[in-house]
């Protein structure tokens, strides 16, 4: 039920942005990010409640959430004003995994589902995790420097959203170093729950971002 509740709140964020936020490039990326988070929560609710053995729904959930980190990085690069013709190459890893995983669809399995998290079996989890978290780390570093430079409330809230979303990952890998790898097995699900705060920070930022008309 927690997944459905989060999905509903994120849907409200999205509706409000579509109505009230200025139409510009940064806000459009923020809306897509919130949509991806909402979609994952909705799919996780569906998997746990109605289709625990449906490997295709699990595959779609993983494929969708794979695009979150590079899209978040694209958001931060646009926020900083970075212009580069090769910038879209950051989407190669999720495209690769989306194509690769479709040929390994039967490997996807739901191992456990609780109100707080779900555990999945999926191929090459360590490799997937590496390409998943590196863009998030890069985004946090760039945003931290930008926040120190400009010290705007929207940037501070955005940085806090990134950090809260990433906190379970940090804890999971620290625990794994001490021999407890259970949190790592839940990390995709747990991170997407904590990403609710990231969704809120994007919502807050987009409502106040009214100075990027040239990017519309």
C-alpha positions as YAML, in Angstrom:
chain: A
units: angstrom
residues:
- id: 1
  name: UNK
  ca: [0.00, 0.00, 0.00]
- id: 2
  name: UNK
  ca: [2.92, 2.39, 0.63]
- id: 3
  name: UNK
  ca: [3.91, 2.17, -3.04]
- id: 4
  name: UNK
  ca: [0.39, 3.11, -4.12]
- id: 5
  name: UNK
  ca: [0.24, 6.00, -1.66]
- id: 6
  name: UNK
  ca: [3.58, 7.38, -2.89]
- id: 7
  name: UNK
  ca: [2.47, 6.95, -6.52]
- id: 8
  name: UNK
  ca: [-0.72, 8.92, -5.82]
- id: 9
  name: UNK
  ca: [1.15, 11.79, -4.16]
- id: 10
  name: UNK
  ca: [3.68, 11.90, -6.99]
- id: 11
  name: UNK
  ca: [0.78, 11.99, -9.45]
- id: 12
  name: UNK
  ca: [-0.53, 15.05, -7.61]
- id: 13
  name: UNK
  ca: [2.92, 16.65, -7.90]
- id: 14
  name: UNK
  ca: [2.90, 15.96, -11.63]
- id: 15
  name: UNK
  ca: [-0.62, 17.31, -12.21]
- id: 16
  name: UNK
  ca: [0.20, 20.52, -10.32]
- id: 17
  name: UNK
  ca: [3.37, 21.05, -12.34]
- id: 18
  name: UNK
  ca: [1.58, 20.47, -15.63]
- id: 19
  name: UNK
  ca: [-0.96, 23.13, -14.63]
- id: 20
  name: UNK
  ca: [1.05, 25.71, -12.71]
- id: 21
  name: UNK
  ca: [4.75, 25.34, -13.61]
- id: 22
  name: UNK
  ca: [6.30, 27.41, -16.37]
- id: 23
  name: UNK
  ca: [6.90, 25.48, -19.58]
- id: 24
  name: UNK
  ca: [10.66, 25.29, -19.96]
- id: 25
  name: UNK
  ca: [13.26, 22.59, -20.51]
- id: 26
  name: UNK
  ca: [14.28, 22.13, -16.88]
- id: 27
  name: UNK
  ca: [10.71, 21.84, -15.70]
- id: 28
  name: UNK
  ca: [9.90, 19.33, -18.44]
- id: 29
  name: UNK
  ca: [12.80, 17.13, -17.31]
- id: 30
  name: UNK
  ca: [11.61, 17.46, -13.69]
- id: 31
  name: UNK
  ca: [8.13, 16.32, -14.76]
- id: 32
  name: UNK
  ca: [9.54, 13.29, -16.58]
- id: 33
  name: UNK
  ca: [11.61, 12.36, -13.52]
- id: 34
  name: UNK
  ca: [8.55, 12.51, -11.27]
- id: 35
  name: UNK
  ca: [6.58, 10.47, -13.82]
- id: 36
  name: UNK
  ca: [9.26, 7.74, -13.82]
- id: 37
  name: UNK
  ca: [9.22, 7.59, -10.02]
- id: 38
  name: UNK
  ca: [5.42, 7.44, -9.99]
- id: 39
  name: UNK
  ca: [5.40, 4.73, -12.67]
- id: 40
  name: UNK
  ca: [7.86, 2.57, -10.73]
- id: 41
  name: UNK
  ca: [5.81, 2.80, -7.53]
- id: 42
  name: UNK
  ca: [2.64, 1.92, -9.42]
- id: 43
  name: UNK
  ca: [4.32, -1.05, -11.10]
- id: 44
  name: UNK
  ca: [5.76, -2.26, -7.78]
- id: 45
  name: UNK
  ca: [2.29, -2.11, -6.22]
- id: 46
  name: UNK
  ca: [0.93, -4.08, -9.19]
- id: 47
  name: UNK
  ca: [3.71, -6.67, -8.93]
- id: 48
  name: UNK
  ca: [3.23, -7.23, -5.20]
- id: 49
  name: UNK
  ca: [-0.57, -7.21, -5.16]
- id: 50
  name: UNK
  ca: [-1.66, -8.65, -8.48]
- id: 51
  name: UNK
  ca: [1.17, -10.05, -10.59]
- id: 52
  name: UNK
  ca: [4.05, -11.46, -8.49]
- id: 53
  name: UNK
  ca: [4.97, -13.96, -11.20]
- id: 54
  name: UNK
  ca: [4.76, -11.59, -14.15]
- id: 55
  name: UNK
  ca: [8.36, -11.19, -15.28]
- id: 56
  name: UNK
  ca: [7.39, -8.64, -17.94]
- id: 57
  name: UNK
  ca: [6.05, -6.15, -15.40]
- id: 58
  name: UNK
  ca: [9.21, -6.52, -13.31]
- id: 59
  name: UNK
  ca: [11.27, -5.98, -16.48]
- id: 60
  name: UNK
  ca: [9.28, -2.83, -17.36]
- id: 61
  name: UNK
  ca: [9.75, -1.48, -13.82]
- id: 62
  name: UNK
  ca: [13.52, -1.99, -13.96]
- id: 63
  name: UNK
  ca: [13.77, -0.62, -17.49]
- id: 64
  name: UNK
  ca: [11.83, 2.52, -16.56]
- id: 65
  name: UNK
  ca: [13.79, 3.26, -13.38]
- id: 66
  name: UNK
  ca: [17.09, 2.69, -15.24]
- id: 67
  name: UNK
  ca: [16.55, 6.02, -16.98]
- id: 68
  name: UNK
  ca: [16.21, 7.94, -13.71]
- id: 69
  name: UNK
  ca: [19.96, 8.49, -12.95]
- id: 70
  name: UNK
  ca: [21.05, 9.73, -16.41]
- id: 71
  name: UNK
  ca: [17.92, 11.89, -16.64]
- id: 72
  name: UNK
  ca: [18.70, 13.35, -13.21]
- id: 73
  name: UNK
  ca: [22.25, 14.04, -14.40]
- id: 74
  name: UNK
  ca: [20.89, 15.68, -17.57]
- id: 75
  name: UNK
  ca: [18.68, 17.85, -15.34]
- id: 76
  name: UNK
  ca: [21.69, 18.98, -13.28]
- id: 77
  name: UNK
  ca: [23.85, 19.60, -16.37]
- id: 78
  name: UNK
  ca: [21.10, 21.74, -17.88]
- id: 79
  name: UNK
  ca: [20.72, 23.54, -14.56]
- id: 80
  name: UNK
  ca: [24.44, 24.36, -14.67]
- id: 81
  name: UNK
  ca: [24.16, 25.41, -18.31]
- id: 82
  name: UNK
  ca: [26.37, 22.68, -19.76]
- id: 83
  name: UNK
  ca: [26.00, 22.37, -23.53]
- id: 84
  name: UNK
  ca: [27.64, 19.43, -25.28]
- id: 85
  name: UNK
  ca: [26.64, 17.49, -28.38]
- id: 86
  name: UNK
  ca: [27.72, 14.23, -26.72]
- id: 87
  name: UNK
  ca: [25.61, 14.74, -23.60]
- id: 88
  name: UNK
  ca: [23.00, 12.20, -24.68]
- id: 89
  name: UNK
  ca: [25.60, 9.43, -24.46]
- id: 90
  name: UNK
  ca: [24.78, 9.25, -20.74]
- id: 91
  name: UNK
  ca: [21.66, 7.34, -21.79]
- id: 92
  name: UNK
  ca: [23.61, 4.48, -23.38]
- id: 93
  name: UNK
  ca: [23.75, 2.32, -20.19]
- id: 94
  name: UNK
  ca: [19.95, 2.24, -19.59]
- id: 95
  name: UNK
  ca: [19.35, 1.64, -23.30]
- id: 96
  name: UNK
  ca: [21.85, -1.24, -23.18]
- id: 97
  name: UNK
  ca: [20.25, -2.80, -20.08]
- id: 98
  name: UNK
  ca: [16.74, -2.38, -21.50]
- id: 99
  name: UNK
  ca: [17.75, -4.27, -24.66]
- id: 100
  name: UNK
  ca: [19.95, -6.82, -22.85]
- id: 101
  name: UNK
  ca: [17.36, -7.62, -20.20]
- id: 102
  name: UNK
  ca: [14.64, -8.34, -22.76]
- id: 103
  name: UNK
  ca: [16.68, -11.40, -23.78]
- id: 104
  name: UNK
  ca: [16.96, -12.46, -20.13]
- id: 105
  name: UNK
  ca: [13.37, -11.82, -19.17]
- id: 106
  name: UNK
  ca: [12.92, -15.18, -17.44]
- id: 107
  name: UNK
  ca: [15.67, -14.40, -14.93]
- id: 108
  name: UNK
  ca: [13.56, -11.64, -13.34]
- id: 109
  name: UNK
  ca: [11.80, -12.86, -10.21]
- id: 110
  name: UNK
  ca: [10.10, -11.35, -7.19]
- id: 111
  name: UNK
  ca: [11.79, -12.86, -4.13]
- id: 112
  name: UNK
  ca: [10.00, -11.00, -1.35]
- id: 113
  name: UNK
  ca: [7.46, -8.21, -1.04]
- id: 114
  name: UNK
  ca: [6.68, -6.21, 2.11]
- id: 115
  name: UNK
  ca: [4.98, -2.88, 2.77]
- id: 116
  name: UNK
  ca: [8.40, -1.16, 2.88]
- id: 117
  name: UNK
  ca: [10.40, -2.88, 0.14]
- id: 118
  name: UNK
  ca: [10.56, -5.57, -2.50]
- id: 119
  name: UNK
  ca: [13.47, -7.89, -3.33]
- id: 120
  name: UNK
  ca: [14.04, -8.94, -6.91]
- id: 121
  name: UNK
  ca: [16.36, -11.33, -8.68]
- id: 122
  name: UNK
  ca: [17.75, -9.85, -11.89]
- id: 123
  name: UNK
  ca: [20.82, -10.50, -14.05]
- id: 124
  name: UNK
  ca: [24.16, -8.76, -13.46]
- id: 125
  name: UNK
  ca: [22.95, -6.79, -10.47]
- id: 126
  name: UNK
  ca: [26.40, -5.44, -9.55]
- id: 127
  name: UNK
  ca: [27.04, -4.12, -13.05]
- id: 128
  name: UNK
  ca: [23.55, -2.62, -13.17]
- id: 129
  name: UNK
  ca: [24.16, -0.98, -9.79]
- id: 130
  name: UNK
  ca: [27.45, 0.56, -10.92]
- id: 131
  name: UNK
  ca: [25.92, 2.25, -13.96]
- id: 132
  name: UNK
  ca: [22.86, 3.19, -11.88]
- id: 133
  name: UNK
  ca: [24.62, 5.00, -9.03]
- id: 134
  name: UNK
  ca: [27.56, 6.67, -10.80]
- id: 135
  name: UNK
  ca: [25.35, 9.33, -12.50]
- id: 136
  name: UNK
  ca: [23.65, 9.99, -9.15]
- id: 137
  name: UNK
  ca: [27.02, 10.57, -7.46]
- id: 138
  name: UNK
  ca: [28.15, 12.87, -10.28]
- id: 139
  name: UNK
  ca: [24.86, 14.80, -10.03]
- id: 140
  name: UNK
  ca: [25.30, 15.32, -6.29]
- id: 141
  name: UNK
  ca: [28.89, 16.58, -6.71]
- id: 142
  name: UNK
  ca: [27.93, 19.08, -9.44]
- id: 143
  name: UNK
  ca: [24.83, 20.24, -7.56]
- id: 144
  name: UNK
  ca: [26.80, 20.61, -4.30]
- id: 145
  name: UNK
  ca: [29.29, 22.94, -6.01]
- id: 146
  name: UNK
  ca: [26.47, 24.87, -7.68]
- id: 147
  name: UNK
  ca: [24.64, 25.24, -4.37]
- id: 148
  name: UNK
  ca: [27.75, 26.58, -2.62]
- id: 149
  name: UNK
  ca: [28.15, 29.08, -5.44]
- id: 150
  name: UNK
  ca: [24.56, 30.38, -5.69]
- id: 151
  name: UNK
  ca: [23.05, 29.48, -2.27]
- id: 152
  name: UNK
  ca: [19.45, 29.53, -3.52]
- id: 153
  name: UNK
  ca: [16.68, 27.85, -1.51]
- id: 154
  name: UNK
  ca: [15.57, 25.79, -4.55]
- id: 155
  name: UNK
  ca: [19.07, 24.40, -5.01]
- id: 156
  name: UNK
  ca: [19.45, 23.59, -1.32]
- id: 157
  name: UNK
  ca: [16.13, 21.70, -1.28]
- id: 158
  name: UNK
  ca: [17.11, 19.92, -4.50]
- id: 159
  name: UNK
  ca: [20.44, 18.88, -2.99]
- id: 160
  name: UNK
  ca: [18.69, 17.60, 0.15]
- id: 161
  name: UNK
  ca: [16.34, 15.59, -2.09]
- id: 162
  name: UNK
  ca: [19.30, 13.97, -3.86]
- id: 163
  name: UNK
  ca: [21.03, 13.20, -0.55]
- id: 164
  name: UNK
  ca: [17.93, 11.69, 1.08]
- id: 165
  name: UNK
  ca: [17.36, 9.54, -2.00]
- id: 166
  name: UNK
  ca: [20.98, 8.34, -1.88]
- id: 167
  name: UNK
  ca: [21.18, 7.77, 1.89]
- id: 168
  name: UNK
  ca: [19.88, 4.14, 1.77]
- id: 169
  name: UNK
  ca: [22.51, 3.32, -0.85]
- id: 170
  name: UNK
  ca: [25.31, 4.61, 1.36]
- id: 171
  name: UNK
  ca: [23.99, 2.67, 4.36]
- id: 172
  name: UNK
  ca: [23.55, -0.48, 2.25]
- id: 173
  name: UNK
  ca: [27.14, -0.51, 1.03]
- id: 174
  name: UNK
  ca: [28.52, 0.26, 4.50]
- id: 175
  name: UNK
  ca: [26.54, -2.69, 5.91]
- id: 176
  name: UNK
  ca: [27.77, -4.89, 3.06]
- id: 177
  name: UNK
  ca: [31.37, -4.07, 3.98]
- id: 178
  name: UNK
  ca: [30.59, -5.46, 7.45]
- id: 179
  name: UNK
  ca: [29.08, -8.62, 6.02]
- id: 180
  name: UNK
  ca: [25.38, -7.71, 6.00]
- id: 181
  name: UNK
  ca: [24.21, -7.64, 2.39]
- id: 182
  name: UNK
  ca: [20.44, -7.80, 2.94]
- id: 183
  name: UNK
  ca: [19.81, -4.07, 2.43]
- id: 184
  name: UNK
  ca: [21.73, -4.21, -0.85]
- id: 185
  name: UNK
  ca: [19.21, -6.77, -2.16]
- id: 186
  name: UNK
  ca: [16.37, -4.33, -1.46]
- id: 187
  name: UNK
  ca: [18.17, -1.20, -2.58]
- id: 188
  name: UNK
  ca: [16.29, -0.45, -5.83]
- id: 189
  name: UNK
  ca: [12.95, -0.61, -4.03]
- id: 190
  name: UNK
  ca: [14.12, 1.23, -0.90]
- id: 191
  name: UNK
  ca: [15.86, 3.95, -2.90]
- id: 192
  name: UNK
  ca: [12.72, 4.58, -4.94]
- id: 193
  name: UNK
  ca: [10.76, 4.96, -1.69]
- id: 194
  name: UNK
  ca: [13.26, 7.49, -0.33]
- id: 195
  name: UNK
  ca: [13.18, 9.16, -3.77]
- id: 196
  name: UNK
  ca: [9.78, 10.53, -2.75]
- id: 197
  name: UNK
  ca: [11.77, 13.35, -1.14]
- id: 198
  name: UNK
  ca: [13.63, 13.81, -4.42]
- id: 199
  name: UNK
  ca: [10.27, 14.04, -6.20]
- id: 200
  name: UNK
  ca: [9.16, 16.70, -3.72]
- id: 201
  name: UNK
  ca: [12.39, 18.66, -4.25]
- id: 202
  name: UNK
  ca: [11.84, 18.54, -8.03]
- id: 203
  name: UNK
  ca: [8.24, 19.67, -7.51]
- id: 204
  name: UNK
  ca: [9.36, 22.60, -5.35]
- id: 205
  name: UNK
  ca: [12.14, 23.55, -7.78]
- id: 206
  name: UNK
  ca: [9.92, 23.46, -10.87]
- id: 207
  name: UNK
  ca: [7.22, 25.60, -9.26]
- id: 208
  name: UNK
  ca: [9.82, 28.27, -8.52]
- id: 209
  name: UNK
  ca: [11.82, 27.91, -11.73]
- id: 210
  name: UNK
  ca: [10.47, 30.76, -13.87]
- id: 211
  name: UNK
  ca: [13.60, 32.15, -15.45]
- id: 212
  name: UNK
  ca: [14.40, 29.65, -18.20]
- id: 213
  name: UNK
  ca: [12.10, 30.80, -20.99]
- id: 214
  name: UNK
  ca: [14.89, 30.51, -23.51]
- id: 215
  name: UNK
  ca: [14.99, 26.73, -22.83]
- id: 216
  name: UNK
  ca: [11.29, 26.18, -23.49]
...
